[in-house]
CSV table of C-alpha atoms and ligand atoms in Angstrom, one decimal:
chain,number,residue,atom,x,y,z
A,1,UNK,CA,27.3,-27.8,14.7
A,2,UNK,CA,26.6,-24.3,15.3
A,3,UNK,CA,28.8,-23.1,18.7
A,4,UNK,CA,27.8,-19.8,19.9
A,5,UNK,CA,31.3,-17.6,21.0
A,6,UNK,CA,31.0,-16.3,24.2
A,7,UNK,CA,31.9,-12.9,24.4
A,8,UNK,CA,34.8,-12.0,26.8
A,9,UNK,CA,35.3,-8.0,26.2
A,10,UNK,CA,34.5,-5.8,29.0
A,11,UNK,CA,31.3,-3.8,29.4
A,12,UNK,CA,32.1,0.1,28.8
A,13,UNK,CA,29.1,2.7,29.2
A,14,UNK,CA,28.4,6.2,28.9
A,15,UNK,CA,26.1,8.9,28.7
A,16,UNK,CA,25.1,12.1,27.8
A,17,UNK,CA,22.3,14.5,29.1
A,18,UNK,CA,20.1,16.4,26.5
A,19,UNK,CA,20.5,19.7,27.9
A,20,UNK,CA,21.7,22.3,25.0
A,21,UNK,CA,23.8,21.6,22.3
A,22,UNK,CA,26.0,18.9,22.7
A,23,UNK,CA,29.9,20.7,22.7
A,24,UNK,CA,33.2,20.5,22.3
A,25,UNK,CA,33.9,19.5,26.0
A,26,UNK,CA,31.7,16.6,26.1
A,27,UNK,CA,33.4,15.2,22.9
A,28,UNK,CA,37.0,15.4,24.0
A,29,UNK,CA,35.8,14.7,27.8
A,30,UNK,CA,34.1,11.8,26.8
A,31,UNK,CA,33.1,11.0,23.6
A,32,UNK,CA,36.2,11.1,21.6
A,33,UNK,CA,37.3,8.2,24.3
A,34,UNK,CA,33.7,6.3,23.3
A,35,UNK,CA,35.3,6.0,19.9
A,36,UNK,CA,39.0,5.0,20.5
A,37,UNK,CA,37.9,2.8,23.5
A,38,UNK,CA,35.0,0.8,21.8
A,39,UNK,CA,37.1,-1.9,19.5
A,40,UNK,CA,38.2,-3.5,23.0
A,41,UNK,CA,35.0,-3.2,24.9
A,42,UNK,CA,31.1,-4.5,24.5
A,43,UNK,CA,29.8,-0.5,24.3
A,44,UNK,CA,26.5,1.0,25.5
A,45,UNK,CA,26.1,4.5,25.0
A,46,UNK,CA,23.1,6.0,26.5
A,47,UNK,CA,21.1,9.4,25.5
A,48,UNK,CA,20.1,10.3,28.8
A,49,UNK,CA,17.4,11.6,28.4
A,50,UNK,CA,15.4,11.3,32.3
A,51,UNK,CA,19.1,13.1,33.6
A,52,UNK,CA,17.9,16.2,31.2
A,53,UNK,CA,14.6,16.7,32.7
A,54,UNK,CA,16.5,17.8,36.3
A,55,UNK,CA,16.8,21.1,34.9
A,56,UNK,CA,13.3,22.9,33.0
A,57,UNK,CA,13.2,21.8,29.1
A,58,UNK,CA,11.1,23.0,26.9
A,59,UNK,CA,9.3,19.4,25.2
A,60,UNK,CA,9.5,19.9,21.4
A,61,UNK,CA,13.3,21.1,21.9
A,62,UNK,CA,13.9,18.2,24.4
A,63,UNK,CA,12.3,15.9,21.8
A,64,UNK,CA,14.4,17.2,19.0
A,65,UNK,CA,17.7,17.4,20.9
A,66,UNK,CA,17.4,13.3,22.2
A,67,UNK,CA,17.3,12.4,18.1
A,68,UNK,CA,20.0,14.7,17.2
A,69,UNK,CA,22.5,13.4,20.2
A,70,UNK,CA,21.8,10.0,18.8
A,71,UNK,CA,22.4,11.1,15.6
A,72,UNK,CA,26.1,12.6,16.8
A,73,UNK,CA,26.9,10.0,18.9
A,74,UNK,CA,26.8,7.9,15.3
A,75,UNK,CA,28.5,10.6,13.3
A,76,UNK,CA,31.2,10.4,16.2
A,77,UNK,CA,32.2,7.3,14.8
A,78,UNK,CA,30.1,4.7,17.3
A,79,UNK,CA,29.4,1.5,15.2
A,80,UNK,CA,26.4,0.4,15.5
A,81,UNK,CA,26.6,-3.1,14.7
A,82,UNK,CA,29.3,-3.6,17.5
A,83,UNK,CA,27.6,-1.3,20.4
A,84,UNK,CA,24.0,-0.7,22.0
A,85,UNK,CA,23.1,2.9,22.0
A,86,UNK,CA,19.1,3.5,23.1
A,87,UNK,CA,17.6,6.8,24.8
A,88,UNK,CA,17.2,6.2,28.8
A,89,UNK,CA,13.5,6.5,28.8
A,90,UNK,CA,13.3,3.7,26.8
A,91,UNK,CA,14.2,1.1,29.3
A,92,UNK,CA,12.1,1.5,32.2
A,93,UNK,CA,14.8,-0.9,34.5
A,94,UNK,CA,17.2,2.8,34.9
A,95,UNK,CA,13.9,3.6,37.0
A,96,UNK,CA,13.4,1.3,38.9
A,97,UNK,CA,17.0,0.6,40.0
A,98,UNK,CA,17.4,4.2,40.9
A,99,UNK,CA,14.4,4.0,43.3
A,100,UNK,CA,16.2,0.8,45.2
A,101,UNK,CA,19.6,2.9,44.9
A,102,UNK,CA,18.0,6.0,46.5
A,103,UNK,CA,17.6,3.6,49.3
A,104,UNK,CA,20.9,2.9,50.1
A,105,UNK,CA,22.2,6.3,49.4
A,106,UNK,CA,22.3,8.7,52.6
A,107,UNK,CA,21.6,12.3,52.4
A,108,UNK,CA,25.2,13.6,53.4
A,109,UNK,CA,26.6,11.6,50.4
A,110,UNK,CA,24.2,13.6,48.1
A,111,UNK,CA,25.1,17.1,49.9
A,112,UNK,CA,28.4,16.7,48.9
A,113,UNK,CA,28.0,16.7,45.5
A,114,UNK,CA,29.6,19.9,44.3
A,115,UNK,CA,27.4,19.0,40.5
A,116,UNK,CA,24.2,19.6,42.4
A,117,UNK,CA,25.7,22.6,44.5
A,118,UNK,CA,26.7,24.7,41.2
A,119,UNK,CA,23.3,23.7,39.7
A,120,UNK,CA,21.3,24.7,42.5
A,121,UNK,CA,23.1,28.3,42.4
A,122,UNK,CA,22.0,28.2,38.2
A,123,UNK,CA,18.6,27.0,38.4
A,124,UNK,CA,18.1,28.8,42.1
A,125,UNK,CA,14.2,28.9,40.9
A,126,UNK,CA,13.9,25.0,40.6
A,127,UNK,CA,16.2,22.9,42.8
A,128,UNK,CA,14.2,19.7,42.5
A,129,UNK,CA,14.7,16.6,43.8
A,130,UNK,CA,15.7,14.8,41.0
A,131,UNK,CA,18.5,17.4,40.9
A,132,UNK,CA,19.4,16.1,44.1
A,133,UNK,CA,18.9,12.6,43.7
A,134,UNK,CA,20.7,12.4,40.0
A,135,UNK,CA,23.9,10.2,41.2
A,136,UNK,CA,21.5,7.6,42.1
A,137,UNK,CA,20.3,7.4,38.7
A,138,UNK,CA,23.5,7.9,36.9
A,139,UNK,CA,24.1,4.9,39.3
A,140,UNK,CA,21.3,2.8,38.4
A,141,UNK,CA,22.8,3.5,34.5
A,142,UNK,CA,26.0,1.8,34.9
A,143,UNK,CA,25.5,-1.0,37.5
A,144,UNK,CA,22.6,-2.3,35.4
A,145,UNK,CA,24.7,-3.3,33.2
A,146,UNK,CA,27.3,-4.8,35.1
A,147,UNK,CA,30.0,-1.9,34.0
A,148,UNK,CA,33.7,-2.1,33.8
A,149,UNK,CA,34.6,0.9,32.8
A,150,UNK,CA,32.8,4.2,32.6
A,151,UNK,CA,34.7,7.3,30.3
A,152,UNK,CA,34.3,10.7,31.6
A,153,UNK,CA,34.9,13.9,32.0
A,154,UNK,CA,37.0,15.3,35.7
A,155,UNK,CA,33.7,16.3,36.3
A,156,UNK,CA,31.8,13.4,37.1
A,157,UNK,CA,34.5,12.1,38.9
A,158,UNK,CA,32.3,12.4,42.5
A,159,UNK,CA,29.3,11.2,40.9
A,160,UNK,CA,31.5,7.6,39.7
A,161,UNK,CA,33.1,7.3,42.9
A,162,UNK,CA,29.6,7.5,44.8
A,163,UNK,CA,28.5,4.8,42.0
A,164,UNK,CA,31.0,2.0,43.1
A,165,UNK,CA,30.3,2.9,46.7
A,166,UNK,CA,26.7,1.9,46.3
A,167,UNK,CA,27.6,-0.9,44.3
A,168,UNK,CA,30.1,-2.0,47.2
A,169,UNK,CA,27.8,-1.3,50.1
A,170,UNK,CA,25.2,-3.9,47.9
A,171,UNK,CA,27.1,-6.5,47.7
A,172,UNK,CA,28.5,-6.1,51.2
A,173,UNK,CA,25.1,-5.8,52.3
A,174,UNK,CA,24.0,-8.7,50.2
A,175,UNK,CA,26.5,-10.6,48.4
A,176,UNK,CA,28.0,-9.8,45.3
A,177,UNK,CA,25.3,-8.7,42.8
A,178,UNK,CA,27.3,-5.3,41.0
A,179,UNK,CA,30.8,-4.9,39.0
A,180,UNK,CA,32.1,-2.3,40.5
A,181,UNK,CA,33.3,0.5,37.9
A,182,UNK,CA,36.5,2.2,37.1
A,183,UNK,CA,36.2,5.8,35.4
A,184,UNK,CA,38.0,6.4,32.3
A,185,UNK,CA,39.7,10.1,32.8
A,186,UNK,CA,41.3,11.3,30.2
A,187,UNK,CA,44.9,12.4,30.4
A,188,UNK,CA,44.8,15.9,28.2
A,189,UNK,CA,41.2,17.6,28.0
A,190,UNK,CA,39.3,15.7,31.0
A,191,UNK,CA,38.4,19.6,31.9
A,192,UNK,CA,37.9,21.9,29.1
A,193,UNK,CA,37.2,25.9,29.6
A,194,UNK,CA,34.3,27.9,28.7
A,195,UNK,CA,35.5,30.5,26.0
A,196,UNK,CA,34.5,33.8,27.5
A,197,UNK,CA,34.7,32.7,31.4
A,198,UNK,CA,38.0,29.9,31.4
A,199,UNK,CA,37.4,29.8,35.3
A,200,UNK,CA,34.4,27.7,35.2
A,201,UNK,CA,34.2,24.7,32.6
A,202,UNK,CA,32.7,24.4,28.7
A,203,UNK,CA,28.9,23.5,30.0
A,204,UNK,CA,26.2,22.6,26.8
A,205,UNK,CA,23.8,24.5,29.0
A,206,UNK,CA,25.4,27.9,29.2
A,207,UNK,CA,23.0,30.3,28.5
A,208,UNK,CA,25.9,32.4,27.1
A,209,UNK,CA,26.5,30.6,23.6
A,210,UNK,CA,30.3,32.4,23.3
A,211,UNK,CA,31.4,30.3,26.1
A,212,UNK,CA,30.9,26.6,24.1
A,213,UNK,CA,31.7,25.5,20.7
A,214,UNK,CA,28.8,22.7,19.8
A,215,UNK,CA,30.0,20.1,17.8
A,216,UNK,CA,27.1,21.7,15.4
A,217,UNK,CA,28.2,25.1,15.0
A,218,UNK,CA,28.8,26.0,11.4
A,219,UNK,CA,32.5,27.5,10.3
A,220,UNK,CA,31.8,31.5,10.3
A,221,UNK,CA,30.4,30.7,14.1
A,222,UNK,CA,33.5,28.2,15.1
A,223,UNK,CA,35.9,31.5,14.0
A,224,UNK,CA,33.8,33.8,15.6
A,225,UNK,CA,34.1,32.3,18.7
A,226,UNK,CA,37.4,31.6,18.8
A,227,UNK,CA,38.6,35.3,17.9
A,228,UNK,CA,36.3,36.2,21.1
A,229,UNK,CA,37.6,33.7,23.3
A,230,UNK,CA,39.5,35.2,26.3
A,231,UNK,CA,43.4,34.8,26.8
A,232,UNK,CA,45.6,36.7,29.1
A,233,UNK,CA,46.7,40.0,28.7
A,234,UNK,CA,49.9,38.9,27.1
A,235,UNK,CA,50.1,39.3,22.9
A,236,UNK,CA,52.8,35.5,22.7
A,237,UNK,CA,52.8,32.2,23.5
A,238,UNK,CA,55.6,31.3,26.0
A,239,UNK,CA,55.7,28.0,28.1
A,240,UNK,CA,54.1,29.5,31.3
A,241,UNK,CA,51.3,29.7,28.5
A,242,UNK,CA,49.7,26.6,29.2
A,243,UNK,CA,49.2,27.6,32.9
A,244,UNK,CA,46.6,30.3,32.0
A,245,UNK,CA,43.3,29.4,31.9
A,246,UNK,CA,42.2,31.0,28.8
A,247,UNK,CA,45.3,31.0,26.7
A,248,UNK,CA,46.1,27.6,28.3
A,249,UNK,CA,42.6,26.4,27.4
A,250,UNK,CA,43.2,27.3,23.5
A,251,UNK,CA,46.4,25.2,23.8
A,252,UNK,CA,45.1,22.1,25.2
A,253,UNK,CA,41.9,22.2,22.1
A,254,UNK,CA,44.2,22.6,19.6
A,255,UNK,CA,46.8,19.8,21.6
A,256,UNK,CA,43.9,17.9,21.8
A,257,UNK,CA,43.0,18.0,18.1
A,258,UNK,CA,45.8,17.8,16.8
A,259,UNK,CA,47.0,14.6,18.5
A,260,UNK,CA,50.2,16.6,19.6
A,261,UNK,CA,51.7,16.4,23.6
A,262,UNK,CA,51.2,19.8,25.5
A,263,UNK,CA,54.7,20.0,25.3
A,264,UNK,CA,54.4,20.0,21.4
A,265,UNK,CA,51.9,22.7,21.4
A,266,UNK,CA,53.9,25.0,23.0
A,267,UNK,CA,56.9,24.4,20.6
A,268,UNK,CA,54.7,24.9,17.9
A,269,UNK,CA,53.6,28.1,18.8
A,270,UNK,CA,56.0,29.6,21.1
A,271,UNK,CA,57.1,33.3,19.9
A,272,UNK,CA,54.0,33.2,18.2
A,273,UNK,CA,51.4,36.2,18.4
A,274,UNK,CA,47.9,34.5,20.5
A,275,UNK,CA,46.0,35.7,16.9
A,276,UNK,CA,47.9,32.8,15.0
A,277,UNK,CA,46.7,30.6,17.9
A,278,UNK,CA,43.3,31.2,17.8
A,279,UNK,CA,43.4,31.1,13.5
A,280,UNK,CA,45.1,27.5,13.3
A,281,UNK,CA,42.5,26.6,16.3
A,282,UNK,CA,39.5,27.9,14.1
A,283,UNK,CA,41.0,25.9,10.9
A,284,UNK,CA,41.9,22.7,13.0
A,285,UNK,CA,38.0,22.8,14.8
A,286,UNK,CA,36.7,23.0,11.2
A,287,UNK,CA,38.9,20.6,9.4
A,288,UNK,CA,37.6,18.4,12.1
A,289,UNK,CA,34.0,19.2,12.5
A,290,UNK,CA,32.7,19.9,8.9
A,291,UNK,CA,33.2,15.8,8.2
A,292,UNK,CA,31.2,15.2,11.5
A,293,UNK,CA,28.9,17.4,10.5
A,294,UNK,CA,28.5,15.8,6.6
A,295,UNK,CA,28.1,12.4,8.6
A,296,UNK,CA,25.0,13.8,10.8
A,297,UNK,CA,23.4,15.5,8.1
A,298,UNK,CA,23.2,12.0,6.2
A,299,UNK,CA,22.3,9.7,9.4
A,300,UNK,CA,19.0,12.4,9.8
A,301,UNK,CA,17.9,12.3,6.4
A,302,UNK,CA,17.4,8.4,6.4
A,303,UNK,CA,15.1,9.1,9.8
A,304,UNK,CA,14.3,5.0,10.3
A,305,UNK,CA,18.1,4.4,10.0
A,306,UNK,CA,18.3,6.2,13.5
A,307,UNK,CA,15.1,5.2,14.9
A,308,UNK,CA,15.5,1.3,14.3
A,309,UNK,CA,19.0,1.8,15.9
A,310,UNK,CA,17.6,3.2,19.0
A,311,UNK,CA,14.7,0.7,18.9
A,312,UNK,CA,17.4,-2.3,18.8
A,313,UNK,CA,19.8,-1.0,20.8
A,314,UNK,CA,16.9,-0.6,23.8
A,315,UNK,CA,15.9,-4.0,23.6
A,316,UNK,CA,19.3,-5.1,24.0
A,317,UNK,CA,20.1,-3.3,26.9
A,318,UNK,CA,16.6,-4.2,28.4
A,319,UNK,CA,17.2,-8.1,28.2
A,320,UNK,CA,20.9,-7.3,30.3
A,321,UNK,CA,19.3,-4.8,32.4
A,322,UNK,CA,16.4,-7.4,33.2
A,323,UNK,CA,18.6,-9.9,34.4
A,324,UNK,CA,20.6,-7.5,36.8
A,325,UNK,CA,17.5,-5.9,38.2
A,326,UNK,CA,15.6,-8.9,38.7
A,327,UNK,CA,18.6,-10.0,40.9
A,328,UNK,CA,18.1,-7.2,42.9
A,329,UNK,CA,14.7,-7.3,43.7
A,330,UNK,CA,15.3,-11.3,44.8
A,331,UNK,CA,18.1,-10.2,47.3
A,332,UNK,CA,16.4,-7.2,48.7
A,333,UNK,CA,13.4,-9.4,49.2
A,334,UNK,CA,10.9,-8.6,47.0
A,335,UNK,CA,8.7,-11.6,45.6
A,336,UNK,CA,8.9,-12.1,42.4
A,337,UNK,CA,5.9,-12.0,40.1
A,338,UNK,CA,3.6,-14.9,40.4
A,339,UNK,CA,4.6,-16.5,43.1
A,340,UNK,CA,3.0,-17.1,46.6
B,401,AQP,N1,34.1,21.0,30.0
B,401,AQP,C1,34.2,19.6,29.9
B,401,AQP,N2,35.4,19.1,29.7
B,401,AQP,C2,35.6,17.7,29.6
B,401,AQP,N3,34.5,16.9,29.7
B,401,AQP,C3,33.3,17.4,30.0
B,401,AQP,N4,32.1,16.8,30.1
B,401,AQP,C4,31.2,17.8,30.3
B,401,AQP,N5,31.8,19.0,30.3
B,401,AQP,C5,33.1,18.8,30.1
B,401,AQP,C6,31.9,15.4,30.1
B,401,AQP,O1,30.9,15.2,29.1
B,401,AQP,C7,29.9,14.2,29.5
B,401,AQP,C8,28.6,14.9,29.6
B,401,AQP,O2,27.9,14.6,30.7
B,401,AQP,P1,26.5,15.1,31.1
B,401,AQP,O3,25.7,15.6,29.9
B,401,AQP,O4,25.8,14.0,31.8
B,401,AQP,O5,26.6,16.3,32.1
B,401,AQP,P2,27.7,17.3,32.5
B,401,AQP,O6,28.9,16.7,33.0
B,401,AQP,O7,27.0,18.2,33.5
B,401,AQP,O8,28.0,18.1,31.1
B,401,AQP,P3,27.7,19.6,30.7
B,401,AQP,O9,28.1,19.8,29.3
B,401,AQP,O10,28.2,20.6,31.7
B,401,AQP,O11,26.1,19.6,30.8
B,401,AQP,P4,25.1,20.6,31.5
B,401,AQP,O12,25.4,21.9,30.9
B,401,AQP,O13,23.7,20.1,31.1
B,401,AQP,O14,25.3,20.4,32.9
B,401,AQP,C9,30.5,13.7,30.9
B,401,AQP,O15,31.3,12.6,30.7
B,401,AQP,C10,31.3,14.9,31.4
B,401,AQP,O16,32.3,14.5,32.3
């Protein structure tokens, strides 16, 4: 007799907007933890795409970009045979569960998000509402699924915590209908720097290319812009070295990428002129991204490999998200179709 196995991991889920080139701070924010995290874990990784329109897009790029995340989500090393990966627009429940969400979400939570305070000041020409309302989406993306843990970056930090406050406030309101989500933060790297600015964090969307490496960028760009990234006025590493946000920055990429402690790093390089730095962190983001980069090239050239993936992988996640939305709309009190 056939006995189906129930499966007992945990739910993990992420995303990532669209919006420019996907870079080096997303990966070690959150993707490189997609990858080490997703043996233990049930994994849905979303492309998000409805997040991306907040800010202006230009279509045919937008289009373009949604594939090509996909596609480096994959060359990342996401298996997918073991995890769902689909594109946001693709199931419809994110939507819908975002309206309800907006409902229980008051307007002095949303004003304190500092995300939609720094992108106001960027896109001063087109603060939007969906700008404004994004955590309730990013909500309606992980408690759809019933989420136990969520890997990101520091920044989102606010936006998780307002995510298992609506999920909370549900099922007090209610009775218990959401998991409620614990971030994933990782230990080194949860912040990385932009290159040319180290106050303010690596963004995909700069409109300054110096200030990210993307995950795309071929070798003789990855060295030239490292030997432009800013340091400190010093000319060698010491251990204060770590505390400056540019130098510091360089540290913590090549840490990061190397697999070695902060502590390491500094042993490593201490005495050392900030040139040698920056050439062993130019060698180390090659050695690491030219593979990446073979693996994308071949996932795009077989162009149904990618789209049956995302067509799969969105009718899995429709069939949970289904469930959990159509539990909503009973305990809300909506009626459900066809009946009286
Ligand atoms: N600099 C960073 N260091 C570490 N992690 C980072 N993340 C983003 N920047 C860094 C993490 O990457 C994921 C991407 O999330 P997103 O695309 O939904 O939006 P975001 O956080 O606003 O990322 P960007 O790159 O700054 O995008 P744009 O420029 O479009 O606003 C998240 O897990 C994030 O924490």
């Amino acid at each position: 007799m056939n006995t189906i196995k129930k499966n007992t991991k945990p739910t993990l889920l992420s995303g990532i907007q669209p919006s420019g080139n996907l870079a080096l701070g997303n990966y070690i924010g959150a993707m490189r933890n997609w990858v080490s995290l997703q043996k233990d874990y049930n994994g849905i990784f979303i492309v998000v795409d409805m997040h991306a329109i907040t800010v202006k897009q230009e279509p045919a790029q937008l289009r373009k970009r949604c594939l090509s995340f996909a596609a480096q989500y994959l060359a990342a090393g996401i298996d997918p045979q073991e995890n769902i990966i689909f594109m946001q627009s693709h199931v419809p429940q994110h939507a819908e569960l975002a309206w309800v969400l907006n409902c229980y979400t008051y307007l002095g939570e949303l004003n304190r998000m500092t995300q939609f305070k720094d992108k106001s000041k960027r896109h001063n020409d087109n603060i939007n509402a969906g700008l404004y309302t994004y955590p309730a989406l990013m909500a309606a993306d992980i408690l759809l699924y019933q989420t136990d843990l969520v890997p990101v970056g520091a920044d989102q930090k606010q936006h998780l915590e307002l995510t298992r406050d609506l999920a909370m406030r549900f099922n007090n309101a209610f009775s218990p209908t959401f998991k409620v989500p614990e971030p994933f933060i990782p230990k080194e790297g949860a912040r990385i720097m932009s290159l040319q600015e180290p106050e303010k964090k690596m963004s995909k969307s700069d409109s300054n290319e110096n200030n990210y490496i993307a995950l795309l960028d071929p070798p003789d760009v990855l060295v030239r812009k490292i030997k432009r990234a800013v340091t400190d006025s010093g000319r060698e590493i010491t251990p204060d070295s770590m505390k400056n946000p540019g130098t510091g920055n360089l540290l913590t990429l090549f840490a990061v990428l190397s697999e070695l402690t902060p502590k390491q790093t500094i042993q490593r390089f201490e005495g050392k002129q900030y040139s040698e730095l920056k050439d062993e962190l130019a060698d180390a983001l090659i050695a690491f991204l030219e593979p990446f980069q073979k693996r994308y090239d071949k996932i795009l050239s077989e162009k149904d490999y990618l789209t049956n993936i995302l067509e799969e992988g969105a009718e899995k996640a429709q069939y949970i998200a289904r469930k959990t939305l159509s539990k909503v709309y009973r305990k809300i009190g909506f009626v459900a179709p066809g009946r009286s």
